[in-house]
Amino acid sequence: MPKHAGGGSSSKKPLQFQDKDDDGSNIIFGDDKPKKRNKKTPNTAAEQDDATNQPGQEAPKTPNTRALIGGASWTGKLPVNLLSEHCQKHKWGKPDYTMTKTSSGFLSSVILKSTDPKTKEMVTLPPFVLPSAYRDIAAQSTAVEARHFAATYALFRVCSMRNVHMMLPPNYRDLWKGDFEASKKEDIKAGRTWMYEADPFAAKQSQDEAQAQKLRKRAEEENKRSQKATQSVNINLASELTGTASSKNVAKGWMQAPKLEMGKRNRTQVEDLIRRNAVWNPYGTEFPRSQTEDSINKITSLGFRTSHVEEAIANCRDREEALEWLLIHVPEDDLPTWSLPEGYTAGISMASGNLKRDAAIARLAEAGYSSDLCTRNLEDCGGDEGRAAEALQSNLVSTNEVNISALNLTNDDSVETWKEEQETLDAIFGHRCTTISTSVVEVSLQVEHLAACKLRIRRSLLYPKTPPILGTISLKIPAYIRLSATRQLLIYADSNLLGEPMIFNLVDWLENELPRIVENPGKLRDVTAAITGPPLSDDVSTERQTRVNHKPTGKGWKSGTPESVELYNQWRSRQDTPKQQKMLAQRQTLPAWKQKQAITQAVDQNQVTIISGETGSGKSTQAVQFILDDLIQRQLGASANLICTQPRRISALGLADRVSDERCMVVGDEIGYAIRGESKNKPGRTKITFVTTGVLLRRLQTSGGRKEDVVAALADVSHVVIDEVHERSLDTDFLLVLLRDVLSKRRDLKVILMSATLDATVFEDYFKQSSSVGKVIIEGRTYPVEDIYLDDIVLSTGFVPRYQQQDHGNEDIRDYSSDVAKSIQNIGMNINYDLIATCVKYIDSQLDTEDGGILIFLPGVVEINRILDAIRALPNMHPLPLHASLLPSEQRRVFPPSPRGKRKVIAATNVAETSITIEDIVAVIDCGKVKETSFDPQNNMVKLEEVWASRAACKQRRGRAGRVRAGKCYKLYTRNAEAKMAERPEPEIRRVPLEQLCLSVKAMGVADISEFLKSALTPPETLAVGTAIELLRRIGALENNEMTALGRHLSMIPADLRCGKLMVYGATFGCFESCLTIAAILTVKSPFVSPQNKRDESKAARSSFARNEGDLMCDLRAYNEWCSMKSSSNYRDLRSWCEHNFLSSQTLQDIFSNRSQYLASLQDAGFLPSQYQPDTYPSLNAQNTNAALIRALIAGAFNPQLARIDFPDRKFAPSVSGTVELDPEARTIKFFNQENGRVFVHPSSTLFDAQGFVGNSVYMSYFNKMATSKIFIRELTPFNAYALLLFGGPITLDTLGRGLMVDGWLKLRGWARIGVLVSRLRMMLDDVLAKKIENPSLDVAGSEVVGAVRKLVEFDGMDR
């Protein structure tokens, strides 16, 4: 029995069922027949006889468990049984009990377990233990009582919200309502409500996730604070430099990190490139004086010479750059040991086989020159060691280029003088002087603390008119100090000793000055710059091209100018023509015509005019004409320039055609259009230009990069008309913010907002603080549209679904007859293609011989293709697709009439909702669905979901049926479902990633992106903006709150940032066509299909293209082969080839279309020449087949979406030829990313079963990740360590010599110097991109920098 439950007191003893002389140790629980075990065993025979000779007396009965726990009269269930039943009911595991015996009694606790039915993973909860303040009541006299006490407390933890205590024995009931309830209140007050959830396993998962999120957030905050404190761009000082980190667990993870190596030739080339071209402290920032001494001490403590550190501080802006400078300029043999690679030994080189040549190089290198430099000079001098030595010395004392041919001089006097001096030297120095040859002598130096030092003197051709060729020889002195001593000695000779024998004086000076030189060798740059030779001119011109911004001066608004009068006369003459009269008659039937005067007055009197009108009222075609005609009649036509934005390309094209027809003119004259990659207009002549919103934004974005430039970009524009503003697209909301700013500076600019379902108050409130706002409402529509809902469609067509789908919901169908209700239930909530096909067939039968097309609204391309396949099976149908991925020419196919005897059936996405008129549409089938992007900034996850459309969108869809005649709208949903739809769509700015928007804002010269976006009509979430800005930093588009060269490129390309980055890299590195194709594939999808019944065959077909190089390389090869087949095979063979390889012809065609669109966009942005063709610009595509390079560029474009590959320990097996390494099993290879930890390869990937990866790949890039039972990564590409270094995040040095860290989490074992070289090379690459920005026609693919980067990633840093 438990101790008393009141107030936690233990003064009252538990109930006793034993005799007063019995301590209870003879009780055995478990049944009603306990065996006796006497406390005291009789010791004597008499006592035994006494015990056995009392037939009328029995030993006292021991109480059973029920009586002990519940009392003598308790007949109910016991706590242990109740807990077991509760666990069984919830399908938890059998409870486990812990048991501990203490001085106070027995203590027990319950451990609950549960197995996840999907993953089969066992989840074990921590023991349920009372808080320490109540721990004294948990101690029980017996183990059985302790078990039941623990069971009661466990029940309370999971059932405290229920009246379970009513089923407990009395004392446990008191515990429940007393001490347990009191402890619960204290826990809740302390914020531990989760302890009393009914499902403790769900509570534990929530707690774990919250804790993990908290830790991630803390880590992010610490990372941000660290970045802000250091202001580091590339290389950050490690813990020993900043003094902030502990030495604990220093080596953790380094031993398993991939090893980084760089071939000697590659390293020499990169070092030479950086020393010649790298810019240190480009803005001349002065190192803070308050930090100078501290920084010198800290960097010196890492093992650098004080003089070197002082020189670095003088040349650099901060500590981090100073450390980079030192690692570049300090020669290898004087670097601290932590910065050297494992097993480094200076002076070892491979023999070439030419012993004489190798010996000459070794003698030249003894003076301190690098072996490579000695080799190059010896070859330039035709193998003449003397001439090579003189060339090296000439470079040491002067950076002017040495003319080797000029060294072919002779001087007999010089020879004679040299011989005489040798005799004198022998007499002076004795054995210290050694004659090596007739022109070379060595003198051993006597310098304190510096043993084995020699001065080698070689006679120069004009000695003593010029100094001899000198070399300080000592294995104990670093090479660059030897060169510094030689250089200072030559300067001394040149200033003081020319014209007379000087060797004795040179030896004397050097013996006296060498200790000082060793201690303070002078500036590193004086030596390193000289020995690397004069700077070479890069093949990319450094001359900046100045962009000319043509900024019109603004509108004159002068009436009666000659141009305006001429426009009026031409307009007036057209009005009386029969064709124009006929068009006017048609226009006058539109509801908008009645509001003609109201519209022109509102526009004339206000800066902002809001026009709302029903679909079909004519507002999109008429309002712009009313404004233009009014200006022409007032003889202001010369100043008129109207830009009308449309959300989609087909709307702009359709309206331009329609308005041109109504004005009896051709497109491109008075009425024009401009869409991505295509335009028809005449500057000065075109008065109304229909454009997509993105085109206008790009015009503002590329105007110059300042707020004033945005205003100037609209200086020649009189009116900006924003149509379909209700859709609240990202571009539209951004444009509204810009226009509101422009209106405050351009009082003559007019803005007109139009929509069929406009909430005018919202827009009026947004503009009225800075501008006057007028409103016009256009009532009525042209022709009526009848709505036919799902129940009416089922009744009319008699449709019976073949398969039962999910329940439609009782609330939606309760008003219908049982048969209709059952059919609706079976149709379900998903798109039923059989129903749509039946509906098309029914409409066709109703129309009979009447003309008229059918427009079907579907959420996406997949659904369009599926329904078109079904419609093709129907007789006399002319099916056509309409979606944004089609080329403009393909989109225009929906406008002409169908072939004779066939009915046009158009399957479209929401591109057909607004601003287009397809003349013969009389019926609309609306599935009520749309594909919408949603973004969770907390998890940085984007989802494309099929959701119900808004009522405003459905209203627009039904209006398509009543544009030219009365029509019908067949709604494949119930009236109740329609009532539940949202009134209007949520603004796109609140549900999509904002990286592209933030980049566009920055491109316009906005300093504070967050503040700017707060002024939007509906401001985005602060977290979403912060996430976007951080990602822009990580991908290299922003640096120190300023746009990089890459960022400026990306801001001009209308594509996903990753796709845009890939195309920029492709053009830069000479593999443009391949990168363009991959970007198009990512925009559409993989062309491979995987039928359910042929999964294995399709997988094998795809693997034949993959070559273990990843999904995107596989898709690229398939597309390239399709293109080759397409140009050389007929349609039947091409289709057969696609079917054989499980490729979708339609998807490949969509990829082709997207490629064309991207190409047009890049040409439009000026990134590519307008006449670009792959064969006319071979340098842009010279590396198209370089798979290693393309994989590296993909990784760079997707950064930071990278995963680390964790290979298992290597295993070996014996073979005939010896021991061989075994490939690891695919399931033993693990993948980890920064955000989620372990992630898994998606089963659809070509790398799902991979046992290894090409090209020393140790990392994986991915385009998408998705969370189901696990977190899967898709669109995978493996890549090597140099791709990570050159295209990854910031590089951090580990000053304990373990290696490098990229982006704060990816470790590489290697030489610290490699990290600095790569970091500087990345900066130089950014300069190349900047030059490309200034001059897009510049060919940078052959740049020395680009070539070095390409070679490193292609061969993983090795020499090949």
Short mmCIF file of C-alpha atoms in Angstrom, two decimals, residues 23 65 74 82 162 199 211 232 240 321 398 527 546 607 914 1120 1164 1192 1264-1265 1337:
data_model
loop_
_atom_site.label_atom_id
_atom_site.label_comp_id
_atom_site.label_asym_id
_atom_site.label_seq_id
_atom_site.Cartn_x
_atom_site.Cartn_y
_atom_site.Cartn_z
CA ASP A 23 7.48 -8.51 9.72
CA THR A 65 -1.62 -9.00 -3.60
CA TRP A 74 -11.31 -4.56 -2.69
CA LEU A 82 -5.10 -1.07 -15.50
CA ARG A 162 -9.70 11.41 -17.38
CA ASP A 199 0.15 10.18 -26.20
CA GLN A 211 14.80 20.89 -28.93
CA SER A 232 35.42 37.56 -43.20
CA GLU A 240 43.96 29.78 -32.06
CA GLU A 321 43.41 38.73 -45.23
CA SER A 398 64.84 44.01 -61.25
CA VAL A 527 61.73 38.57 -53.36
CA THR A 546 30.91 51.91 -69.50
CA GLN A 607 -2.65 59.83 -60.95
CA THR A 914 -7.69 36.17 -68.17
CA ASN A 1120 21.33 15.10 -76.71
CA ASP A 1164 17.30 39.68 -74.39
CA ALA A 1192 31.31 20.61 -60.78
CA ASN A 1264 15.06 18.98 -54.50
CA LYS A 1265 14.46 17.26 -51.21
CA SER A 1337 30.07 40.02 -75.60
#
